PDB file of C-alpha atoms in Angstrom:
ATOM      1  CA  UNK T   1     217.310  90.160  -2.871  1.00 48.00           C
ATOM      2  CA  UNK T   2     215.899  93.565  -3.812  1.00 44.00           C
ATOM      3  CA  UNK T   3     212.349  92.385  -2.976  1.00 43.00           C
ATOM      4  CA  UNK T   4     213.486  91.182   0.460  1.00 49.00           C
ATOM      5  CA  UNK T   5     215.280  94.479   1.128  1.00 43.00           C
ATOM      6  CA  UNK T   6     212.219  96.522   0.091  1.00 47.00           C
ATOM      7  CA  UNK T   7     209.997  94.425   2.338  1.00 42.00           C
ATOM      8  CA  UNK T   8     212.398  94.885   5.266  1.00 42.00           C
ATOM      9  CA  UNK T   9     212.442  98.690   4.808  1.00 41.00           C
ATOM     10  CA  UNK T  10     208.623  98.849   4.598  1.00 45.00           C
ATOM     11  CA  UNK T  11     208.209  96.799   7.790  1.00 38.00           C
ATOM     12  CA  UNK T  12     210.811  98.921   9.599  1.00 45.00           C
ATOM     13  CA  UNK T  13     209.038 102.152   8.627  1.00 41.00           C
ATOM     14  CA  UNK T  14     205.684 100.779   9.826  1.00 38.00           C
ATOM     15  CA  UNK T  15     207.222  99.719  13.150  1.00 38.00           C
ATOM     16  CA  UNK T  16     208.798 103.144  13.692  1.00 43.00           C
ATOM     17  CA  UNK T  17     205.518 104.891  12.925  1.00 38.00           C
ATOM     18  CA  UNK T  18     203.691 102.733  15.475  1.00 38.00           C
ATOM     19  CA  UNK T  19     206.225 103.691  18.153  1.00 37.00           C
ATOM     20  CA  UNK T  20     206.127 107.414  17.401  1.00 37.00           C
ATOM     21  CA  UNK T  21     204.781 109.782  20.107  1.00 35.00           C
ATOM     22  CA  UNK T  22     201.908 110.800  17.824  1.00 35.00           C
ATOM     23  CA  UNK T  23     200.753 107.215  17.405  1.00 34.00           C
ATOM     24  CA  UNK T  24     200.900 106.563  21.143  1.00 34.00           C
ATOM     25  CA  UNK T  25     199.109 109.746  22.185  1.00 30.00           C
ATOM     26  CA  UNK T  26     196.166 109.126  24.504  1.00 32.00           C
ATOM     27  CA  UNK T  27     192.640 109.661  23.153  1.00 30.00           C
ATOM     28  CA  UNK T  28     191.468 113.176  23.861  1.00 31.00           C
ATOM     29  CA  UNK T  29     194.973 114.524  24.504  1.00 31.00           C
ATOM     30  CA  UNK T  30     194.677 116.985  21.618  1.00 32.00           C
ATOM     31  CA  UNK T  31     191.160 118.139  22.443  1.00 33.00           C
ATOM     32  CA  UNK T  32     189.377 115.308  20.593  1.00 35.00           C
ATOM     33  CA  UNK T  33     188.330 112.005  22.066  1.00 34.00           C
ATOM     34  CA  UNK T  34     190.095 109.704  19.628  1.00 34.00           C
ATOM     35  CA  UNK T  35     187.599 109.068  16.793  1.00 40.00           C
ATOM     36  CA  UNK T  36     184.737 110.041  19.041  1.00 45.00           C
ATOM     37  CA  UNK T  37     185.256 107.218  21.542  1.00 74.00           C
ATOM     38  CA  UNK T  38     185.114 108.020  25.248  1.00 87.00           C
ATOM     39  CA  UNK T  39     183.816 106.571  28.481  1.00 91.00           C
ATOM     40  CA  UNK T  40     180.064 106.946  28.980  1.00 94.00           C
ATOM     41  CA  UNK T  41     179.250 109.979  31.111  1.00 96.00           C
ATOM     42  CA  UNK T  42     176.796 110.904  33.848  1.00 96.00           C
ATOM     43  CA  UNK T  43     176.072 114.631  33.442  1.00 97.00           C
ATOM     44  CA  UNK T  44     174.039 116.711  35.884  1.00 97.00           C
ATOM     45  CA  UNK T  45     172.301 119.520  33.969  1.00 96.00           C
ATOM     46  CA  UNK T  46     170.411 122.553  35.218  1.00 95.00           C
ATOM     47  CA  UNK T  47     167.653 123.724  32.867  1.00 91.00           C
ATOM     48  CA  UNK T  48     166.292 127.237  33.394  1.00 89.00           C
ATOM     49  CA  UNK T  49     162.694 127.391  34.662  1.00 84.00           C
ATOM     50  CA  UNK T  50     162.673 123.609  34.827  1.00 86.00           C
ATOM     51  CA  UNK T  51     165.179 122.195  37.329  1.00 90.00           C
ATOM     52  CA  UNK T  52     167.867 119.534  37.577  1.00 93.00           C
ATOM     53  CA  UNK T  53     168.187 116.807  34.941  1.00 95.00           C
ATOM     54  CA  UNK T  54     170.276 113.668  35.225  1.00 96.00           C
ATOM     55  CA  UNK T  55     171.776 112.790  31.818  1.00 97.00           C
ATOM     56  CA  UNK T  56     173.740 109.786  30.612  1.00 97.00           C
ATOM     57  CA  UNK T  57     175.747 110.180  27.430  1.00 97.00           C
ATOM     58  CA  UNK T  58     177.799 108.175  25.004  1.00 95.00           C
ATOM     59  CA  UNK T  59     178.583 108.759  21.338  1.00 96.00           C
ATOM     60  CA  UNK T  60     175.485 106.968  20.031  1.00 96.00           C
ATOM     61  CA  UNK T  61     173.007 107.212  22.922  1.00 97.00           C
ATOM     62  CA  UNK T  62     171.533 109.657  25.414  1.00 97.00           C
ATOM     63  CA  UNK T  63     169.276 109.159  28.426  1.00 97.00           C
ATOM     64  CA  UNK T  64     167.783 112.045  30.385  1.00 96.00           C
ATOM     65  CA  UNK T  65     166.123 111.335  33.696  1.00 95.00           C
ATOM     66  CA  UNK T  66     163.732 113.934  35.129  1.00 93.00           C
ATOM     67  CA  UNK T  67     163.298 112.836  38.767  1.00 89.00           C
ATOM     68  CA  UNK T  68     160.929 115.658  39.689  1.00 88.00           C
ATOM     69  CA  UNK T  69     158.432 114.704  36.968  1.00 88.00           C
ATOM     70  CA  UNK T  70     158.954 110.960  37.197  1.00 91.00           C
ATOM     71  CA  UNK T  71     159.939 110.135  33.626  1.00 94.00           C
ATOM     72  CA  UNK T  72     163.037 109.180  31.648  1.00 96.00           C
ATOM     73  CA  UNK T  73     163.791 109.782  27.960  1.00 96.00           C
ATOM     74  CA  UNK T  74     166.094 107.551  25.913  1.00 97.00           C
ATOM     75  CA  UNK T  75     167.283 107.968  22.331  1.00 97.00           C
ATOM     76  CA  UNK T  76     169.910 105.629  20.929  1.00 97.00           C
ATOM     77  CA  UNK T  77     171.263 103.775  17.916  1.00 96.00           C
ATOM     78  CA  UNK T  78     170.506 101.877  15.815  1.00 96.00           C
ATOM     79  CA  UNK T  79     166.783 102.604  15.478  1.00 96.00           C
ATOM     80  CA  UNK T  80     166.793 106.184  16.886  1.00 97.00           C
ATOM     81  CA  UNK T  81     163.370 105.805  18.463  1.00 97.00           C
ATOM     82  CA  UNK T  82     162.698 108.137  21.402  1.00 96.00           C
ATOM     83  CA  UNK T  83     161.423 106.093  24.355  1.00 97.00           C
ATOM     84  CA  UNK T  84     159.753 108.043  27.176  1.00 95.00           C
ATOM     85  CA  UNK T  85     159.000 105.931  30.217  1.00 96.00           C
ATOM     86  CA  UNK T  86     158.203 105.980  33.920  1.00 95.00           C
ATOM     87  CA  UNK T  87     159.714 103.249  36.070  1.00 93.00           C
ATOM     88  CA  UNK T  88     157.347 104.049  38.924  1.00 92.00           C
ATOM     89  CA  UNK T  89     154.156 104.005  36.833  1.00 94.00           C
ATOM     90  CA  UNK T  90     155.511 101.257  34.534  1.00 96.00           C
ATOM     91  CA  UNK T  91     154.416 102.898  31.282  1.00 96.00           C
ATOM     92  CA  UNK T  92     156.279 103.783  28.081  1.00 97.00           C
ATOM     93  CA  UNK T  93     155.699 105.766  24.889  1.00 96.00           C
ATOM     94  CA  UNK T  94     157.818 105.349  21.764  1.00 96.00           C
ATOM     95  CA  UNK T  95     158.113 107.958  19.025  1.00 95.00           C
ATOM     96  CA  UNK T  96     160.444 107.977  15.971  1.00 96.00           C
ATOM     97  CA  UNK T  97     163.000 110.758  16.354  1.00 95.00           C
ATOM     98  CA  UNK T  98     161.798 112.482  13.176  1.00 94.00           C
ATOM     99  CA  UNK T  99     158.293 112.786  14.697  1.00 92.00           C
ATOM    100  CA  UNK T 100     159.374 113.706  18.227  1.00 91.00           C
ATOM    101  CA  UNK T 101     158.527 117.303  19.236  1.00 83.00           C
ATOM    102  CA  UNK T 102     160.320 117.467  22.585  1.00 78.00           C
ATOM    103  CA  UNK T 103     157.271 117.161  24.784  1.00 67.00           C
ATOM    104  CA  UNK T 104     156.618 119.630  27.587  1.00 60.00           C
ATOM    105  CA  UNK T 105     160.210 120.765  28.199  1.00 60.00           C
ATOM    106  CA  UNK T 106     160.783 121.265  24.478  1.00 62.00           C
ATOM    107  CA  UNK T 107     157.754 123.486  24.163  1.00 63.00           C
ATOM    108  CA  UNK T 108     158.660 125.488  27.256  1.00 60.00           C
ATOM    109  CA  UNK T 109     162.275 126.181  26.236  1.00 56.00           C
ATOM    110  CA  UNK T 110     161.272 127.100  22.685  1.00 56.00           C
ATOM    111  CA  UNK T 111     158.885 129.681  24.142  1.00 56.00           C
ATOM    112  CA  UNK T 112     161.306 131.105  26.723  1.00 52.00           C
ATOM    113  CA  UNK T 113     164.665 130.573  24.986  1.00 49.00           C
ATOM    114  CA  UNK T 114     164.377 133.501  22.604  1.00 48.00           C
ATOM    115  CA  UNK T 115     162.902 131.843  19.528  1.00 50.00           C
ATOM    116  CA  UNK T 116     166.005 130.016  18.292  1.00 55.00           C
ATOM    117  CA  UNK T 117     165.891 128.875  14.695  1.00 56.00           C
ATOM    118  CA  UNK T 118     168.326 126.502  12.988  1.00 58.00           C
ATOM    119  CA  UNK T 119     168.823 128.946  10.139  1.00 62.00           C
ATOM    120  CA  UNK T 120     170.566 131.532  12.303  1.00 75.00           C
ATOM    121  CA  UNK T 121     174.232 132.028  11.498  1.00 86.00           C
ATOM    122  CA  UNK T 122     176.760 131.240  14.208  1.00 90.00           C
ATOM    123  CA  UNK T 123     180.464 132.023  14.370  1.00 93.00           C
ATOM    124  CA  UNK T 124     183.339 130.773  16.513  1.00 96.00           C
ATOM    125  CA  UNK T 125     184.396 133.479  18.957  1.00 95.00           C
ATOM    126  CA  UNK T 126     186.932 131.533  21.017  1.00 96.00           C
ATOM    127  CA  UNK T 127     187.263 128.671  23.428  1.00 96.00           C
ATOM    128  CA  UNK T 128     186.351 128.152  27.049  1.00 96.00           C
ATOM    129  CA  UNK T 129     185.977 125.491  29.706  1.00 96.00           C
ATOM    130  CA  UNK T 130     182.987 123.988  31.437  1.00 97.00           C
ATOM    131  CA  UNK T 131     183.993 121.749  34.342  1.00 96.00           C
ATOM    132  CA  UNK T 132     187.501 121.332  32.864  1.00 94.00           C
ATOM    133  CA  UNK T 133     186.104 120.259  29.481  1.00 97.00           C
ATOM    134  CA  UNK T 134     187.526 122.355  26.661  1.00 97.00           C
ATOM    135  CA  UNK T 135     184.719 123.808  24.543  1.00 97.00           C
ATOM    136  CA  UNK T 136     184.408 125.643  21.258  1.00 97.00           C
ATOM    137  CA  UNK T 137     182.475 128.826  22.049  1.00 97.00           C
ATOM    138  CA  UNK T 138     180.149 130.276  19.432  1.00 95.00           C
ATOM    139  CA  UNK T 139     177.945 133.325  19.236  1.00 93.00           C
ATOM    140  CA  UNK T 140     175.303 134.418  16.766  1.00 89.00           C
ATOM    141  CA  UNK T 141     176.709 136.540  13.967  1.00 86.00           C
ATOM    142  CA  UNK T 142     175.664 140.164  14.680  1.00 80.00           C
ATOM    143  CA  UNK T 143     172.820 141.665  12.700  1.00 73.00           C
ATOM    144  CA  UNK T 144     174.025 144.897  11.102  1.00 68.00           C
ATOM    145  CA  UNK T 145     170.558 146.430  11.494  1.00 76.00           C
ATOM    146  CA  UNK T 146     170.196 145.385  15.134  1.00 72.00           C
ATOM    147  CA  UNK T 147     173.627 144.503  16.611  1.00 65.00           C
ATOM    148  CA  UNK T 148     172.338 144.112  20.173  1.00 71.00           C
ATOM    149  CA  UNK T 149     169.801 141.458  19.223  1.00 71.00           C
ATOM    150  CA  UNK T 150     170.855 138.156  20.822  1.00 76.00           C
ATOM    151  CA  UNK T 151     174.327 139.580  21.433  1.00 83.00           C
ATOM    152  CA  UNK T 152     174.689 137.526  24.626  1.00 89.00           C
ATOM    153  CA  UNK T 153     173.966 134.150  23.058  1.00 91.00           C
ATOM    154  CA  UNK T 154     176.770 131.617  23.606  1.00 93.00           C
ATOM    155  CA  UNK T 155     177.068 127.931  22.761  1.00 96.00           C
ATOM    156  CA  UNK T 156     179.729 125.798  24.491  1.00 97.00           C
ATOM    157  CA  UNK T 157     180.343 122.592  22.499  1.00 97.00           C
ATOM    158  CA  UNK T 158     182.596 120.092  24.294  1.00 97.00           C
ATOM    159  CA  UNK T 159     185.443 119.039  22.009  1.00 95.00           C
ATOM    160  CA  UNK T 160     185.960 115.786  23.930  1.00 94.00           C
ATOM    161  CA  UNK T 161     182.292 114.765  23.756  1.00 96.00           C
ATOM    162  CA  UNK T 162     181.447 114.250  20.073  1.00 95.00           C
ATOM    163  CA  UNK T 163     178.084 112.602  19.437  1.00 96.00           C
ATOM    164  CA  UNK T 164     176.061 111.334  16.499  1.00 96.00           C
ATOM    165  CA  UNK T 165     173.932 113.895  14.604  1.00 96.00           C
ATOM    166  CA  UNK T 166     170.797 112.191  15.892  1.00 97.00           C
ATOM    167  CA  UNK T 167     171.815 112.995  19.490  1.00 97.00           C
ATOM    168  CA  UNK T 168     172.206 116.662  18.576  1.00 95.00           C
ATOM    169  CA  UNK T 169     168.800 116.602  16.871  1.00 94.00           C
ATOM    170  CA  UNK T 170     167.224 115.067  19.980  1.00 94.00           C
ATOM    171  CA  UNK T 171     168.899 117.687  22.201  1.00 92.00           C
ATOM    172  CA  UNK T 172     167.583 120.477  19.991  1.00 90.00           C
ATOM    173  CA  UNK T 173     164.038 119.129  19.906  1.00 89.00           C
ATOM    174  CA  UNK T 174     163.999 118.531  23.663  1.00 89.00           C
ATOM    175  CA  UNK T 175     165.575 121.762  24.942  1.00 87.00           C
ATOM    176  CA  UNK T 176     166.141 124.089  21.985  1.00 85.00           C
ATOM    177  CA  UNK T 177     169.943 123.611  22.022  1.00 88.00           C
ATOM    178  CA  UNK T 178     171.446 124.363  18.560  1.00 87.00           C
ATOM    179  CA  UNK T 179     173.275 121.396  16.972  1.00 91.00           C
ATOM    180  CA  UNK T 180     177.019 122.034  16.668  1.00 92.00           C
ATOM    181  CA  UNK T 181     180.132 119.835  16.608  1.00 90.00           C
ATOM    182  CA  UNK T 182     179.996 118.464  20.154  1.00 94.00           C
ATOM    183  CA  UNK T 183     177.647 117.964  23.067  1.00 97.00           C
ATOM    184  CA  UNK T 184     176.622 121.349  24.474  1.00 97.00           C
ATOM    185  CA  UNK T 185     177.558 121.751  28.146  1.00 98.00           C
ATOM    186  CA  UNK T 186     176.363 125.348  28.426  1.00 97.00           C
ATOM    187  CA  UNK T 187     173.965 127.499  26.435  1.00 94.00           C
ATOM    188  CA  UNK T 188     173.355 131.174  27.162  1.00 93.00           C
ATOM    189  CA  UNK T 189     170.656 133.441  25.718  1.00 88.00           C
ATOM    190  CA  UNK T 190     169.836 137.159  26.005  1.00 85.00           C
ATOM    191  CA  UNK T 191     170.203 140.461  24.177  1.00 81.00           C
ATOM    192  CA  UNK T 192     170.993 142.929  26.970  1.00 83.00           C
ATOM    193  CA  UNK T 193     171.773 140.577  29.844  1.00 89.00           C
ATOM    194  CA  UNK T 194     173.029 136.960  29.575  1.00 91.00           C
ATOM    195  CA  UNK T 195     170.731 134.247  30.899  1.00 91.00           C
ATOM    196  CA  UNK T 196     171.899 130.636  31.073  1.00 93.00           C
ATOM    197  CA  UNK T 197     169.354 128.256  29.578  1.00 91.00           C
ATOM    198  CA  UNK T 198     171.204 125.017  30.347  1.00 94.00           C
ATOM    199  CA  UNK T 199     174.512 124.226  32.063  1.00 97.00           C
ATOM    200  CA  UNK T 200     176.380 121.130  33.251  1.00 97.00           C
ATOM    201  CA  UNK T 201     177.189 121.135  36.953  1.00 96.00           C
ATOM    202  CA  UNK T 202     178.753 117.696  37.262  1.00 97.00           C
ATOM    203  CA  UNK T 203     180.332 115.207  34.839  1.00 97.00           C
ATOM    204  CA  UNK T 204     181.456 111.747  35.913  1.00 96.00           C
ATOM    205  CA  UNK T 205     182.462 108.544  34.142  1.00 95.00           C
ATOM    206  CA  UNK T 206     179.917 105.756  34.455  1.00 91.00           C
ATOM    207  CA  UNK T 207     180.895 102.659  36.367  1.00 84.00           C
ATOM    208  CA  UNK T 208     181.666  99.697  34.129  1.00 79.00           C
ATOM    209  CA  UNK T 209     178.787  97.638  35.562  1.00 80.00           C
ATOM    210  CA  UNK T 210     176.226 100.407  35.031  1.00 82.00           C
ATOM    211  CA  UNK T 211     173.910 100.422  31.999  1.00 90.00           C
ATOM    212  CA  UNK T 212     171.376 103.259  32.180  1.00 93.00           C
ATOM    213  CA  UNK T 213     170.840 102.989  28.395  1.00 95.00           C
ATOM    214  CA  UNK T 214     168.805  99.784  28.797  1.00 94.00           C
ATOM    215  CA  UNK T 215     165.039 100.338  28.796  1.00 94.00           C
ATOM    216  CA  UNK T 216     163.256  98.390  31.566  1.00 94.00           C
ATOM    217  CA  UNK T 217     161.172  95.403  30.556  1.00 94.00           C
ATOM    218  CA  UNK T 218     157.491  94.927  31.352  1.00 95.00           C
ATOM    219  CA  UNK T 219     156.353  98.497  30.645  1.00 97.00           C
ATOM    220  CA  UNK T 220     152.812  99.132  29.447  1.00 97.00           C
ATOM    221  CA  UNK T 221     152.332 101.133  26.257  1.00 96.00           C
ATOM    222  CA  UNK T 222     150.945 104.651  26.758  1.00 95.00           C
ATOM    223  CA  UNK T 223     150.736 107.970  24.935  1.00 92.00           C
ATOM    224  CA  UNK T 224     153.481 110.569  25.243  1.00 88.00           C
ATOM    225  CA  UNK T 225     151.038 112.859  27.051  1.00 86.00           C
ATOM    226  CA  UNK T 226     150.271 110.192  29.652  1.00 90.00           C
ATOM    227  CA  UNK T 227     153.965 109.725  30.415  1.00 91.00           C
ATOM    228  CA  UNK T 228     155.250 113.314  30.255  1.00 84.00           C
ATOM    229  CA  UNK T 229     152.514 115.867  30.702  1.00 76.00           C
ATOM    230  CA  UNK T 230     151.171 117.071  34.023  1.00 52.00           C
ATOM    231  CA  UNK T 231     148.413 118.836  32.088  1.00 49.00           C
ATOM    232  CA  UNK T 232     147.478 117.427  28.698  1.00 39.00           C
ATOM    233  CA  UNK T 233     146.149 120.747  27.468  1.00 39.00           C
ATOM    234  CA  UNK T 234     149.465 122.598  28.005  1.00 40.00           C
TER     235      UNK T 234
END
């Protein structure tokens, strides 16, 4: 009798917990996207001195299409190989993420972005919104000897767009964006005057029948320089 009563109480408590408001809260309602799960996104990005990029994002994959330069970059689980391809020219280059250097855009942003290094110390300075997405805003911790140095730097990490560490590593190598705790929707540099390096201008959910993360078949193998570079001696 006591065993049956104990079992009844345990089941009743479990049922009540399942019906509680906390248990029924929608993913992302508290600023997180429910264990990192969210609908795949189409994000339009503007990159300083480069132009408009068309990005597709989910927790374990990213695709960035550069229509002006006729190539697309894909990095996704489980192998985390960076595939750079051109649909028009029907060529592809594949590089392991650990050996990927970001190509032309990566080199350009590392030269013009202010010399970011992963070892720099960042601190949370507040929160802000980019296109209605709540972001954790960080700035570089001031240098006591030179407080104005990089005083305008800001990193906006979207709380509702968590991604795998490999995606953050790819984003850093490609565009010099520091890896934080969410996909960066806006990154600002500068010491005296702020200058936006990259910023999202549009974010939409992907249609259920769309799969931009699939790499086209029938592509011919080529070098990264052949796919990405306008000038190989850049």
